[in-house]
Short mmCIF file of C-alpha atoms in Angstrom, two decimals:
data_model
loop_
_atom_site.label_atom_id
_atom_site.label_comp_id
_atom_site.label_asym_id
_atom_site.label_seq_id
_atom_site.Cartn_x
_atom_site.Cartn_y
_atom_site.Cartn_z
CA MET F 206 -0.97 7.66 -19.62
CA ALA F 207 0.20 10.41 -17.30
CA LYS F 208 -1.20 13.93 -17.46
CA ILE F 209 1.56 16.56 -17.49
CA LEU F 210 1.33 20.30 -16.91
CA LEU F 211 3.90 22.11 -19.05
CA VAL F 212 4.63 25.63 -17.83
CA GLU F 213 6.64 27.48 -20.49
CA ASP F 214 6.28 31.07 -21.74
CA ASP F 215 8.27 30.49 -24.93
CA LYS F 216 5.67 29.30 -27.44
CA LEU F 217 8.18 27.65 -29.79
CA GLN F 218 9.84 25.70 -26.98
CA ALA F 219 6.46 24.79 -25.52
CA LYS F 220 5.25 23.53 -28.89
CA ALA F 221 8.37 21.40 -29.38
CA ILE F 222 8.23 19.90 -25.87
CA LYS F 223 4.49 19.26 -26.16
CA LYS F 224 4.91 17.50 -29.50
CA SER F 225 7.77 15.37 -28.19
CA LEU F 226 5.90 14.29 -25.06
CA GLU F 227 2.62 13.63 -26.85
CA SER F 228 4.48 11.33 -29.23
CA LYS F 229 5.24 9.20 -26.14
CA GLY F 230 1.57 9.07 -25.18
CA PHE F 231 1.54 11.74 -22.47
CA GLU F 232 -1.44 14.08 -22.11
CA ILE F 233 -0.10 17.66 -22.07
CA ILE F 234 -1.71 20.77 -20.59
CA TRP F 235 0.14 23.96 -21.48
CA ALA F 236 0.26 27.07 -19.29
CA GLU F 237 2.18 30.10 -20.53
CA ASN F 238 2.54 31.88 -17.17
CA GLY F 239 2.56 31.28 -13.43
CA LYS F 240 -1.04 32.28 -12.71
CA LYS F 241 -2.43 29.85 -15.28
CA ALA F 242 -0.07 27.16 -13.98
CA ILE F 243 -1.29 27.51 -10.38
CA LYS F 244 -4.94 27.47 -11.51
CA ALA F 245 -4.38 24.34 -13.61
CA ALA F 246 -2.56 22.59 -10.75
CA LYS F 247 -5.42 23.31 -8.35
CA THR F 248 -8.28 22.39 -10.69
CA GLN F 249 -6.97 19.35 -12.58
CA HIS F 250 -5.60 15.99 -11.57
CA LEU F 251 -1.94 16.10 -12.59
CA ASP F 252 0.76 13.46 -12.45
CA ILE F 253 3.75 15.77 -12.98
CA ILE F 254 4.63 19.41 -13.64
CA ILE F 255 7.40 20.60 -15.98
CA LEU F 256 8.11 24.14 -14.86
CA ASP F 257 10.19 26.84 -16.54
CA PHE F 258 11.64 28.79 -13.62
CA ILE F 259 11.82 32.09 -15.53
CA LEU F 260 8.28 33.31 -16.27
CA PRO F 261 6.83 36.75 -17.06
CA ASP F 262 4.63 37.06 -13.96
CA ILE F 263 5.62 34.71 -11.09
CA ASN F 264 9.07 33.15 -10.78
CA GLY F 265 9.40 29.39 -10.55
CA ASP F 266 10.66 29.44 -6.97
CA GLU F 267 7.43 31.07 -5.78
CA ILE F 268 5.24 28.70 -7.78
CA CYS F 269 7.05 25.73 -6.21
CA ARG F 270 6.53 27.12 -2.71
CA LEU F 271 2.83 27.74 -3.31
CA LEU F 272 2.24 24.26 -4.73
CA LYS F 273 4.30 22.43 -2.11
CA HIS F 274 2.53 24.24 0.75
CA SER F 275 -0.91 23.21 -0.50
CA GLU F 276 -2.32 19.87 0.64
CA ASP F 277 -3.92 19.31 -2.79
CA THR F 278 -0.77 19.84 -4.87
CA ARG F 279 2.23 19.03 -2.68
CA GLY F 280 2.42 15.46 -3.95
CA ILE F 281 2.85 16.43 -7.62
CA PRO F 282 6.49 16.05 -8.76
CA ILE F 283 8.01 19.19 -10.29
CA ILE F 284 10.80 19.12 -12.86
CA ALA F 285 12.38 22.57 -13.11
CA LEU F 286 13.64 23.88 -16.47
CA THR F 287 15.89 26.93 -16.55
CA VAL F 288 18.84 28.57 -18.24
CA LYS F 289 20.33 29.24 -14.80
CA ARG F 290 23.35 27.03 -14.33
CA SER F 291 25.06 28.02 -11.08
CA THR F 292 25.04 25.52 -8.21
CA GLU F 293 23.51 28.09 -5.86
CA GLU F 294 20.60 28.74 -8.22
CA ARG F 295 19.91 25.04 -8.59
CA ILE F 296 20.00 24.56 -4.83
CA ASP F 297 17.55 27.44 -4.38
CA GLY F 298 15.16 25.78 -6.83
CA LEU F 299 15.36 22.44 -5.05
CA LYS F 300 14.85 24.12 -1.67
CA ALA F 301 11.75 25.84 -3.05
CA GLY F 302 10.25 22.43 -3.80
CA ALA F 303 11.43 21.27 -7.22
CA ASP F 304 11.96 17.51 -7.28
CA ASP F 305 14.36 17.52 -10.23
CA TYR F 306 16.34 20.05 -12.24
CA LEU F 307 17.12 20.16 -15.95
CA PRO F 308 19.18 23.06 -17.37
CA LYS F 309 18.41 24.50 -20.80
CA PRO F 310 19.19 23.54 -23.48
CA PHE F 311 18.36 19.88 -22.87
CA SER F 312 17.65 16.81 -24.96
CA HIS F 313 14.04 15.65 -25.10
CA GLU F 314 15.23 12.10 -24.47
CA GLU F 315 16.72 13.16 -21.12
CA LEU F 316 13.53 15.02 -20.21
CA ILE F 317 11.44 11.92 -20.97
CA ALA F 318 13.80 9.76 -18.89
CA ARG F 319 13.48 12.15 -15.96
CA ILE F 320 9.70 12.17 -16.32
CA PHE F 321 9.55 8.37 -16.09
CA ALA F 322 11.89 8.44 -13.07
CA SER F 323 9.67 11.01 -11.33
CA LEU F 324 6.54 9.01 -12.13
CA ARG F 325 8.08 5.86 -10.63
CA THR F 326 8.92 7.76 -7.46
CA LYS F 327 5.43 9.28 -7.33
CA ALA F 328 3.83 5.85 -7.74
CA LEU F 329 5.82 4.50 -4.79
CA GLN F 330 4.95 7.56 -2.66
CA ASP F 331 1.26 7.28 -3.57
CA GLU F 332 1.27 3.60 -2.61
CA LEU F 333 3.00 4.41 0.67
CA ARG F 334 0.43 7.13 1.46
CA ARG F 335 -2.40 4.72 0.62
CA MET F 336 -0.97 2.04 2.91
CA ASN F 337 -0.42 4.57 5.71
CA GLN F 338 -4.02 5.74 5.39
CA GLN F 339 -5.25 2.14 5.53
CA LEU F 340 -3.15 1.58 8.64
CA ARG F 341 -4.57 4.73 10.27
CA ASP F 342 -8.11 3.58 9.41
CA VAL F 343 -7.46 0.15 10.95
CA LEU F 344 -5.98 1.69 14.12
CA THR F 345 -8.97 4.01 14.43
CA LYS F 346 -11.35 1.07 14.12
CA VAL F 347 -9.36 -0.91 16.69
CA GLU F 348 -9.46 2.02 19.12
CA ILE F 349 -13.23 2.34 18.66
CA LEU F 350 -13.75 -1.39 19.14
CA ALA F 351 -11.56 -1.38 22.26
CA ALA F 352 -13.72 1.35 23.81
CA THR F 353 -17.16 0.14 22.65
CA ASP F 354 -19.60 -2.48 23.88
CA ALA F 355 -20.23 -4.73 20.89
CA LEU F 356 -23.91 -5.36 21.62
CA THR F 357 -25.23 -1.90 22.51
CA GLY F 358 -22.70 0.40 20.86
CA LEU F 359 -22.24 2.25 24.16
CA SER F 360 -18.91 2.84 25.86
CA ASN F 361 -17.69 -0.32 27.54
CA ARG F 362 -16.61 -0.70 31.17
CA ARG F 363 -12.93 -0.10 30.40
CA GLN F 364 -13.65 3.16 28.60
CA PHE F 365 -16.07 4.25 31.31
CA GLU F 366 -13.48 3.70 34.04
CA THR F 367 -10.98 5.81 32.10
CA LEU F 368 -13.51 8.64 31.71
CA LEU F 369 -14.58 8.33 35.34
CA ASP F 370 -10.99 8.72 36.51
CA HIS F 371 -10.53 11.78 34.28
CA GLU F 372 -13.77 13.45 35.38
CA PHE F 373 -13.17 12.65 39.04
CA ASN F 374 -9.75 14.29 38.93
CA LYS F 375 -11.25 17.32 37.20
CA THR F 376 -14.10 17.69 39.69
CA SER F 377 -11.66 17.36 42.59
CA ARG F 378 -9.41 20.06 41.17
CA TYR F 379 -12.15 22.58 40.35
CA GLU F 380 -14.58 21.55 43.11
CA SER F 381 -17.37 21.11 40.58
CA PRO F 382 -20.27 18.66 40.96
CA LEU F 383 -20.19 15.21 39.37
CA SER F 384 -22.89 12.54 39.40
CA CYS F 385 -22.95 8.92 38.35
CA LEU F 386 -26.06 6.83 37.74
CA LEU F 387 -25.99 3.07 38.20
CA ILE F 388 -28.90 1.46 36.37
CA ASP F 389 -29.94 -2.18 36.66
CA ILE F 390 -32.71 -3.92 34.70
CA ASP F 391 -35.11 -5.62 37.08
CA ASN F 392 -36.02 -9.27 36.47
CA PHE F 393 -33.79 -9.48 33.39
CA LYS F 394 -33.06 -13.17 33.98
CA ARG F 395 -36.75 -13.95 33.48
CA ILE F 396 -36.61 -12.46 29.95
CA ASN F 397 -33.69 -14.69 28.99
CA ASP F 398 -35.28 -17.77 30.59
CA LYS F 399 -38.73 -17.23 29.05
CA TYR F 400 -37.97 -15.73 25.62
CA GLY F 401 -34.33 -16.68 24.99
CA HIS F 402 -31.05 -14.79 24.90
CA GLN F 403 -31.77 -13.17 21.53
CA ALA F 404 -34.79 -11.45 23.07
CA GLY F 405 -32.61 -10.50 26.03
CA ASP F 406 -30.09 -8.90 23.66
CA THR F 407 -32.88 -6.95 21.97
CA CYS F 408 -34.04 -5.74 25.37
CA LEU F 409 -30.51 -4.57 26.28
CA LYS F 410 -30.13 -2.68 23.00
CA GLU F 411 -33.50 -0.95 23.32
CA ILE F 412 -32.90 0.10 26.93
CA ALA F 413 -29.44 1.35 25.99
CA GLU F 414 -31.06 3.50 23.27
CA ILE F 415 -33.66 4.83 25.71
CA ILE F 416 -31.00 5.86 28.22
CA LYS F 417 -28.84 7.46 25.52
CA ASN F 418 -31.78 9.49 24.19
CA ASN F 419 -32.63 10.84 27.64
CA VAL F 420 -29.30 12.30 28.72
CA ARG F 421 -27.29 15.32 27.61
CA LYS F 422 -24.60 15.23 24.93
CA VAL F 423 -21.97 15.91 27.59
CA ASP F 424 -23.02 12.81 29.57
CA THR F 425 -21.45 9.40 28.97
CA VAL F 426 -23.60 6.26 28.86
CA ALA F 427 -21.84 2.92 29.26
CA ARG F 428 -22.68 -0.72 29.67
CA TRP F 429 -21.11 -1.79 32.96
CA GLY F 430 -21.76 -5.47 32.39
CA GLY F 431 -24.67 -7.89 32.03
CA GLU F 432 -27.87 -5.88 32.54
CA GLU F 433 -26.12 -2.98 34.30
CA PHE F 434 -25.58 0.47 32.84
CA CYS F 435 -23.80 3.62 34.03
CA VAL F 436 -24.25 7.29 33.20
CA LEU F 437 -21.53 9.80 34.04
CA MET F 438 -22.87 13.35 34.38
CA PRO F 439 -20.31 16.15 34.84
CA GLN F 440 -21.35 19.51 36.34
CA THR F 441 -24.40 17.86 37.90
#
């Protein structure tokens, strides 16, 4: 069941709310002031926060702003509880980051209904974030694959041509040196003919590793095609 942070300075009200919510199976953490609430939100995995907006140390508006500006806590729904009833005060609370608003006094049944509504919304948002992250991961992998030679793990010809164009424009603008090595494996066909293509692939991978280990970090090593390699060396 969901873990709820209850932020309420009135001990009697806090005890009543806690008892009511625990009877529904919720796990309740109680904080009696703003400082304890912020600490609990940052150190525990919470599903929802029920926040009294009038507290002895930090007002609810400020707590909302702090939590909603933090990457770790911005996704936690906040239900604001307050005796303030004016439209302007409610709007200020929502602007500060509260996701829902419940004026005191309230029925516990309504609070529970709002909690379930907030949890449904949070579940949908969490699923959307998860799917977006999966999509970003897939796109990153596709970009890497599109720029990488599958056999050697080096940049492929397409990526090398893009980098060459960029570095050539830069060296032309700043009149800095730029060198490019073209490397060809001698007698490579004999390896394939005598030992087979698997041995030829092993040869290509080992030579690619040798080249990569003997250039600078700023240099780019690429497989041009077949048994041909390129090394782009800026400022050289």
